[in-house]
mmCIF file of C-alpha atoms in Angstrom:
data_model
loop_
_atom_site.group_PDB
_atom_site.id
_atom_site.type_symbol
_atom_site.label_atom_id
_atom_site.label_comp_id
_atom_site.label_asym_id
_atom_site.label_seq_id
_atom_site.Cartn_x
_atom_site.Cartn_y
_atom_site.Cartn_z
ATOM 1 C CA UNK A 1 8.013 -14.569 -3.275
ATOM 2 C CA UNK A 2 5.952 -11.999 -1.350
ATOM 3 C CA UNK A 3 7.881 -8.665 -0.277
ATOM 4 C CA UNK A 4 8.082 -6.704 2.608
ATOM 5 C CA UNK A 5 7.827 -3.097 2.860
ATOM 6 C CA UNK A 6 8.276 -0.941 6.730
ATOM 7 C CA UNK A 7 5.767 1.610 6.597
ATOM 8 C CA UNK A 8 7.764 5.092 7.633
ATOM 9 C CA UNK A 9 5.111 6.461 10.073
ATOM 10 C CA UNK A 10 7.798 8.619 11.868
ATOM 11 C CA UNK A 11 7.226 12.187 11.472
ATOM 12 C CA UNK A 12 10.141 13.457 10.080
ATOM 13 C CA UNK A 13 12.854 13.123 6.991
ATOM 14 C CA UNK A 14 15.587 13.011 9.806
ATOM 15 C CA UNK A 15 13.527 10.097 11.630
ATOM 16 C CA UNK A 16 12.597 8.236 8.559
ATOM 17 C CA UNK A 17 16.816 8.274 7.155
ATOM 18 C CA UNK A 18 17.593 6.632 10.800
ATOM 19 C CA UNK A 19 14.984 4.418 10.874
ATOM 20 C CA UNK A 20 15.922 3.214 7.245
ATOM 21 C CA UNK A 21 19.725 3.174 7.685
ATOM 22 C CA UNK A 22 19.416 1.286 10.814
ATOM 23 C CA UNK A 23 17.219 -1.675 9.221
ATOM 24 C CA UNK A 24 19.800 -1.413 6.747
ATOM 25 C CA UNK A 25 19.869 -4.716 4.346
ATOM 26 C CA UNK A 26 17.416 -6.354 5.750
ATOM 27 C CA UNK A 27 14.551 -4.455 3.846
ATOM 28 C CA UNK A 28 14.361 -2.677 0.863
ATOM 29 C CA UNK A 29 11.012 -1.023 0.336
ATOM 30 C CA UNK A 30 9.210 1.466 2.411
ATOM 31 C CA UNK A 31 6.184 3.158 2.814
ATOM 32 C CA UNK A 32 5.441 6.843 2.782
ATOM 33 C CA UNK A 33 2.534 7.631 3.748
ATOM 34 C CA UNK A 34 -0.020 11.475 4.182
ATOM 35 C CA UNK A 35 1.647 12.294 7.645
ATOM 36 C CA UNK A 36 5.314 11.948 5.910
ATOM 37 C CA UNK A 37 4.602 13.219 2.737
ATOM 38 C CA UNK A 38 2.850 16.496 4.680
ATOM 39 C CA UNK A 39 5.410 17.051 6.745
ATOM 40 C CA UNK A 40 8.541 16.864 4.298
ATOM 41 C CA UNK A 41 6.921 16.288 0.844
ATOM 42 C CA UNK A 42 8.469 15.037 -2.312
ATOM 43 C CA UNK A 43 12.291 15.883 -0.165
ATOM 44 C CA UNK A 44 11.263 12.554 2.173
ATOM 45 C CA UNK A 45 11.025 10.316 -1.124
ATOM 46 C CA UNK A 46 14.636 11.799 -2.644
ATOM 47 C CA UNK A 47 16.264 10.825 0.485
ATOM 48 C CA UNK A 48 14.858 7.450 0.411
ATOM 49 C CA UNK A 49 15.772 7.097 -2.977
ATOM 50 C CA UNK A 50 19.055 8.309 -2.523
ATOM 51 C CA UNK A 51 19.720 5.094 0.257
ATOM 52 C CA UNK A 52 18.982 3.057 -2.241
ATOM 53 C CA UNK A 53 15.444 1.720 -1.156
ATOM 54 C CA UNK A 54 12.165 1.458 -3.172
ATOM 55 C CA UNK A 55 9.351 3.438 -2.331
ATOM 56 C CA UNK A 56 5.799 3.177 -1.922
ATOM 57 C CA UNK A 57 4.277 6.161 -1.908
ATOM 58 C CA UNK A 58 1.065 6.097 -0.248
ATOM 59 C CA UNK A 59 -1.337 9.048 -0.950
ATOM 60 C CA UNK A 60 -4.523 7.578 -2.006
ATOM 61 C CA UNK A 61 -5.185 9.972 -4.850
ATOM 62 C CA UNK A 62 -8.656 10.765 -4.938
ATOM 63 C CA UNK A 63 -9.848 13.736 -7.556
ATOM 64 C CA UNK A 64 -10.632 14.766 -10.960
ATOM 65 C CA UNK A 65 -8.684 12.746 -13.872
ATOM 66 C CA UNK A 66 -6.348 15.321 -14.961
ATOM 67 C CA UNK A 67 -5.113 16.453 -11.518
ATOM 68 C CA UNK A 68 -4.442 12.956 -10.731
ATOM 69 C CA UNK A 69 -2.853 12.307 -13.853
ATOM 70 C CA UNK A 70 -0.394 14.958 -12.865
ATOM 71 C CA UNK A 71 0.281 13.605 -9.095
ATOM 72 C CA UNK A 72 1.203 10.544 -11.007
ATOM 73 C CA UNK A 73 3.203 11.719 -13.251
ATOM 74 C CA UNK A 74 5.214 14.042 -10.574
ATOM 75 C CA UNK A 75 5.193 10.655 -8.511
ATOM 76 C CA UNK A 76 6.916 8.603 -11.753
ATOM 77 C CA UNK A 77 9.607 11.404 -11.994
ATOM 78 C CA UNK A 78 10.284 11.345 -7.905
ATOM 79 C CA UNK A 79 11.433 7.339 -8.819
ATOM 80 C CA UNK A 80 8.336 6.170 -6.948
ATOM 81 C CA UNK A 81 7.751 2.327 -7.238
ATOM 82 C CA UNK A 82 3.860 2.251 -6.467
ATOM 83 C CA UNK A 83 1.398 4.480 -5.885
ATOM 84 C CA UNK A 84 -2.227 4.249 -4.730
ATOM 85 C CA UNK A 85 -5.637 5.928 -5.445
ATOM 86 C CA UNK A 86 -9.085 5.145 -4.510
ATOM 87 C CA UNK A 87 -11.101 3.173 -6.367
ATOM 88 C CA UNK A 88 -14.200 5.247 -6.261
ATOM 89 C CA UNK A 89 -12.860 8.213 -7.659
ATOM 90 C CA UNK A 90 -14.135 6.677 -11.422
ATOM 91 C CA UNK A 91 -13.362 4.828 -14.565
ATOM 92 C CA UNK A 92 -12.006 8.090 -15.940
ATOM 93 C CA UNK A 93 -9.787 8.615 -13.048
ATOM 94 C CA UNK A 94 -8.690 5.156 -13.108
ATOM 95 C CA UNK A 95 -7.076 5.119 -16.259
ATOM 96 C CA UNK A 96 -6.054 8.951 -16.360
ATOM 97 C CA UNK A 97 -3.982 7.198 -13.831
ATOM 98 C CA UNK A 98 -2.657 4.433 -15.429
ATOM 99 C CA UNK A 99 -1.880 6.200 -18.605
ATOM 100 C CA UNK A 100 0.068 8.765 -16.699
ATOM 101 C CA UNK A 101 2.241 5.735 -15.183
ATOM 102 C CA UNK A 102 2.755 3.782 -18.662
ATOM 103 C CA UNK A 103 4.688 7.035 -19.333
ATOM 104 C CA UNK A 104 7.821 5.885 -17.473
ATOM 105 C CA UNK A 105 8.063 2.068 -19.218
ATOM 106 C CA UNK A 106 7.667 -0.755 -17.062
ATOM 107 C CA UNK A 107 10.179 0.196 -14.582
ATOM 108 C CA UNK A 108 7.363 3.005 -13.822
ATOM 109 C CA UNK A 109 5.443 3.271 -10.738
ATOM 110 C CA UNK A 110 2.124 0.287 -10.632
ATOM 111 C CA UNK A 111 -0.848 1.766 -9.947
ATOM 112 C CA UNK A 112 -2.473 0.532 -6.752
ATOM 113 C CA UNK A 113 -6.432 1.032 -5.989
ATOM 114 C CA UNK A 114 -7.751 0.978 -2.927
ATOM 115 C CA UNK A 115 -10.586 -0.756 -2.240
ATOM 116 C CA UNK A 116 -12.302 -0.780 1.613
ATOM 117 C CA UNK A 117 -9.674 0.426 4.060
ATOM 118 C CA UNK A 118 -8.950 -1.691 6.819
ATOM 119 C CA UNK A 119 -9.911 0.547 9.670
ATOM 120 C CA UNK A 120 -13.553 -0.113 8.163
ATOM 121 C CA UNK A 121 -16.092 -2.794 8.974
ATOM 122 C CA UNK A 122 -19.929 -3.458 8.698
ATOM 123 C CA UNK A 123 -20.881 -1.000 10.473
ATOM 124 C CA UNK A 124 -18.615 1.728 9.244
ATOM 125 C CA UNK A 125 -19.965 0.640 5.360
ATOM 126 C CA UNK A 126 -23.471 1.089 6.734
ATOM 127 C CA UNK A 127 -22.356 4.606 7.902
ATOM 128 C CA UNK A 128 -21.060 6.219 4.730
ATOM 129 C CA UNK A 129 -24.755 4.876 3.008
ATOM 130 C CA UNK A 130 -23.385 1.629 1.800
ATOM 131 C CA UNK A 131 -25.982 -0.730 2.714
ATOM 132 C CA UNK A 132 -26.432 -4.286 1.627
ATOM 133 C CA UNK A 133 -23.135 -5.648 1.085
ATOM 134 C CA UNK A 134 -20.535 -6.839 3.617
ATOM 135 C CA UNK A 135 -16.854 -5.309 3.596
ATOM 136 C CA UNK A 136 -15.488 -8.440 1.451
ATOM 137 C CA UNK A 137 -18.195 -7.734 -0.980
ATOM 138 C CA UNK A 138 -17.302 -4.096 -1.394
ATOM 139 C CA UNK A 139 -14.126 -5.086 -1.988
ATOM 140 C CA UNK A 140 -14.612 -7.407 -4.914
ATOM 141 C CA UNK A 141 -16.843 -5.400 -6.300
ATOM 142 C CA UNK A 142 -14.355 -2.188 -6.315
ATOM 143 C CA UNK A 143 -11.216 -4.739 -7.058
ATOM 144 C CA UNK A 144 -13.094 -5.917 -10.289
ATOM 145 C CA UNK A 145 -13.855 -2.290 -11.124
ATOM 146 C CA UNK A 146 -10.230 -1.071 -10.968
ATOM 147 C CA UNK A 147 -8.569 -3.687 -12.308
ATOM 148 C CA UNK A 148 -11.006 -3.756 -15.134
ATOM 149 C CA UNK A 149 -9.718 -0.267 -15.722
ATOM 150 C CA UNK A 150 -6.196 -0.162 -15.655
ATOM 151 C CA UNK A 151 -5.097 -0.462 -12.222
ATOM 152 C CA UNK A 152 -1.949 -2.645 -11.436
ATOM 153 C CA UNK A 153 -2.562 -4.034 -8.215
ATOM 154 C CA UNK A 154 -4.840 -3.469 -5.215
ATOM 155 C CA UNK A 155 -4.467 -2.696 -1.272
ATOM 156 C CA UNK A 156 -6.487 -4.712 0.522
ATOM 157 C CA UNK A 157 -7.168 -6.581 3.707
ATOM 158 C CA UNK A 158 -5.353 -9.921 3.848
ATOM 159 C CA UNK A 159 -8.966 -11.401 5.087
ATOM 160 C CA UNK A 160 -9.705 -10.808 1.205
ATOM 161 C CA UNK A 161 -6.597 -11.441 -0.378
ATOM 162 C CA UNK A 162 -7.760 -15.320 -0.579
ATOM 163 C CA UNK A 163 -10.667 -14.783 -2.811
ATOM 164 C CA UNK A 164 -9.012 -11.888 -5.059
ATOM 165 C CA UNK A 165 -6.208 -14.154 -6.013
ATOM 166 C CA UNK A 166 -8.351 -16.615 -7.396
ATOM 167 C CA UNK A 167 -10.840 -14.301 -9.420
ATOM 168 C CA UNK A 168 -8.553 -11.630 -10.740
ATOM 169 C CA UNK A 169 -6.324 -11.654 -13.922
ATOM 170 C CA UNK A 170 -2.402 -13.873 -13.154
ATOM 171 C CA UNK A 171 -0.250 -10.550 -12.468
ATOM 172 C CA UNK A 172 -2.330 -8.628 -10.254
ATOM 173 C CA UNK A 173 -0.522 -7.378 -7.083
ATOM 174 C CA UNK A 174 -2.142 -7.267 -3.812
ATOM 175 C CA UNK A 175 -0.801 -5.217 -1.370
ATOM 176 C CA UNK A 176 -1.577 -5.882 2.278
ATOM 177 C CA UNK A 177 -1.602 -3.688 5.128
ATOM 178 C CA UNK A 178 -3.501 -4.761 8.448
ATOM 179 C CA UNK A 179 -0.619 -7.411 9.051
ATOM 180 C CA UNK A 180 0.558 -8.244 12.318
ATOM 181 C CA UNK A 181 2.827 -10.571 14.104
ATOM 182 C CA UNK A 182 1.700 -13.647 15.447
ATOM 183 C CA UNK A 183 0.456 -12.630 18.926
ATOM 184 C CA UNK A 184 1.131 -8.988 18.209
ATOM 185 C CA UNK A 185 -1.405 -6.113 19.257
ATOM 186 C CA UNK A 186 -3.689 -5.288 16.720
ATOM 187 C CA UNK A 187 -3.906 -1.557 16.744
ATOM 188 C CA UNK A 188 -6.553 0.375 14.858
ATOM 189 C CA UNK A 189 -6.868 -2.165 12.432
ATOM 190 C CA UNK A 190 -10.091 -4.519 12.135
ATOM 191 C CA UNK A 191 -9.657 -6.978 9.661
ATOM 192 C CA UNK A 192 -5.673 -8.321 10.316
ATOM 193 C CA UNK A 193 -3.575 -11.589 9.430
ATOM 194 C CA UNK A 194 -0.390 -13.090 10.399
ATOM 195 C CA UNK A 195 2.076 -12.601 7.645
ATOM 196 C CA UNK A 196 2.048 -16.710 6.878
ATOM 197 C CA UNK A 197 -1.470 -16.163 6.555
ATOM 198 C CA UNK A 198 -1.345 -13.645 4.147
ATOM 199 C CA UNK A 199 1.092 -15.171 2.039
ATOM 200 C CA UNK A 200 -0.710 -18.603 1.923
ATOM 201 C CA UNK A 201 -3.792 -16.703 0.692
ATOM 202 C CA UNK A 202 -1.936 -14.820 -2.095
ATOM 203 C CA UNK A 203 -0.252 -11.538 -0.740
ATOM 204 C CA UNK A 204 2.108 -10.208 -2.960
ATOM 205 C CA UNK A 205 3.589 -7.179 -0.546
ATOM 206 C CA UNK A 206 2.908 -7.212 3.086
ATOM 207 C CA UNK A 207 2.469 -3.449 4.738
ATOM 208 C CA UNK A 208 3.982 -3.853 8.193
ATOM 209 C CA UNK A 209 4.567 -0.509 10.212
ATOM 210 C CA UNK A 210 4.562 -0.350 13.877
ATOM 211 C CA UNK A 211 5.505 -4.228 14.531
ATOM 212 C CA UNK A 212 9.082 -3.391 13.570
ATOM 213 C CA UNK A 213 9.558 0.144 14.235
ATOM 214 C CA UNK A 214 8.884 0.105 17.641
ATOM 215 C CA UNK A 215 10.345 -2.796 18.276
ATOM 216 C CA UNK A 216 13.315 -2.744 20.606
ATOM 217 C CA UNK A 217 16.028 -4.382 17.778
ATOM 218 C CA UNK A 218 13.952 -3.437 14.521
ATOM 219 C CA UNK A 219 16.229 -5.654 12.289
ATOM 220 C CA UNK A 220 15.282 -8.883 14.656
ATOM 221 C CA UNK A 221 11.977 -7.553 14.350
ATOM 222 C CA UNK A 222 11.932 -7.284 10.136
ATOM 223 C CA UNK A 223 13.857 -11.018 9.821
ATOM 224 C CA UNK A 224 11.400 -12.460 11.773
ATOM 225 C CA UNK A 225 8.818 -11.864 9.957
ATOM 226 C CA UNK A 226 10.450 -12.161 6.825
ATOM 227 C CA UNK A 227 10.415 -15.735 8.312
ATOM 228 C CA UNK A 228 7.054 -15.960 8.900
ATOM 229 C CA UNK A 229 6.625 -14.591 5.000
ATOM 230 C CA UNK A 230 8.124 -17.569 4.076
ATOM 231 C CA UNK A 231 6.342 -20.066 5.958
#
């Protein structure tokens, strides 16, 4: 069964322990994210931890191998669940990473690769000097890449998630932010899904941030689309 994790875009550790305490039960993993992790560092995941929640700690590590083979391994001794890097930073960097996380057992943090971001389209691709292949194909072509190389999972739009699922190993966890609410606005992101949608098509975690934290009764908010999850 796909999970659900709130994505704690607050901007404080006082915020982020009353936004998790008053969701209370009804979700267990959460998302912490640059702005978070800037403004309180690793002190933001300890007090998460210490409320009994997993974390998802969401920095998109992005450097040479052996500095983020240490962010890793500082991330696996924080309790961290899963942690993210980008895809392009290289085969070496890839696995440095991996490695680094196969250090804690497999109650260790899964190594997540990012592939195209989901505030990117066509003609954002076409603006960084990658020319000839649509965001979807970018995508498969990083998700093979990373996966071939260690990585436990990817982030990824849901519009993807369909075609992943089917081509990539049995195991592989697809993480999906750019999910919104039936009817909900979509924000800043361009390539979005309803939660049923992304499910159906082989989501394993759904991202969901602003849907229930601004929401005026953020457990309501969280259950109901738990329910659409499970559609």
């Amino acid at each position: 069964m796909a999970e659900l994790i709130v994505a704690l875009d607050v901007n404080n550790r006082e915020e982020a322990v009353q936004k998790v305490k008053a969701i209370g039960e009804t979700v267990d993993f959460y998302k912490i994210g640059l702005e978070l992790f800037t403004a309180e560092g690793p002190d933001v995941v300890k007090a998460v931890k210490d409320l009994g929640k997993r974390v998802f700690l969401d920095l998109k590590f992005h450097d040479i191998p052996r500095t983020v083979e240490r962010s890793v391994r500082s991330g696996g001794k924080l309790g961290v669940d899963l942690m993210t890097i980008h895809s392009v930073g290289g085969k070496a960097m890839i696995k440095a990473a991996a490695d680094a996380a196969a250090e804690f057992g497999p109650n260790g943090p899964k190594i997540l690769a990012v592939t195209v971001l989901t505030s990117l389209d066509q003609s954002d691709l076409e603006d960084v000097g990658i020319k000839g292949r649509t965001p979807a194909e970018q995508v498969e072509a990083m998700a093979r890449f990373a996966i071939e190389n260690g990585a436990n999972g990817l982030v990824c739009s849901p519009k993807e998630v369909g075609n992943l699922s089917k081509i990539l190993k049995p195991g592989t966890l697809f993480i999906t932010p750019g999910v919104r609410p039936a009817g909900a606005a979509v924000g800043d992101q361009k390539r979005v899904a309803t939660p049923a949608d992304a499910v159906r098509d082989g989501s394993t975690h759904l991202v969901v941030g602003r849907p229930i934290l601004a929401a005026e009764d953020p457990v309501a908010a969280a259950k109901a689309i738990r329910a659409e999850m499970n559609v």
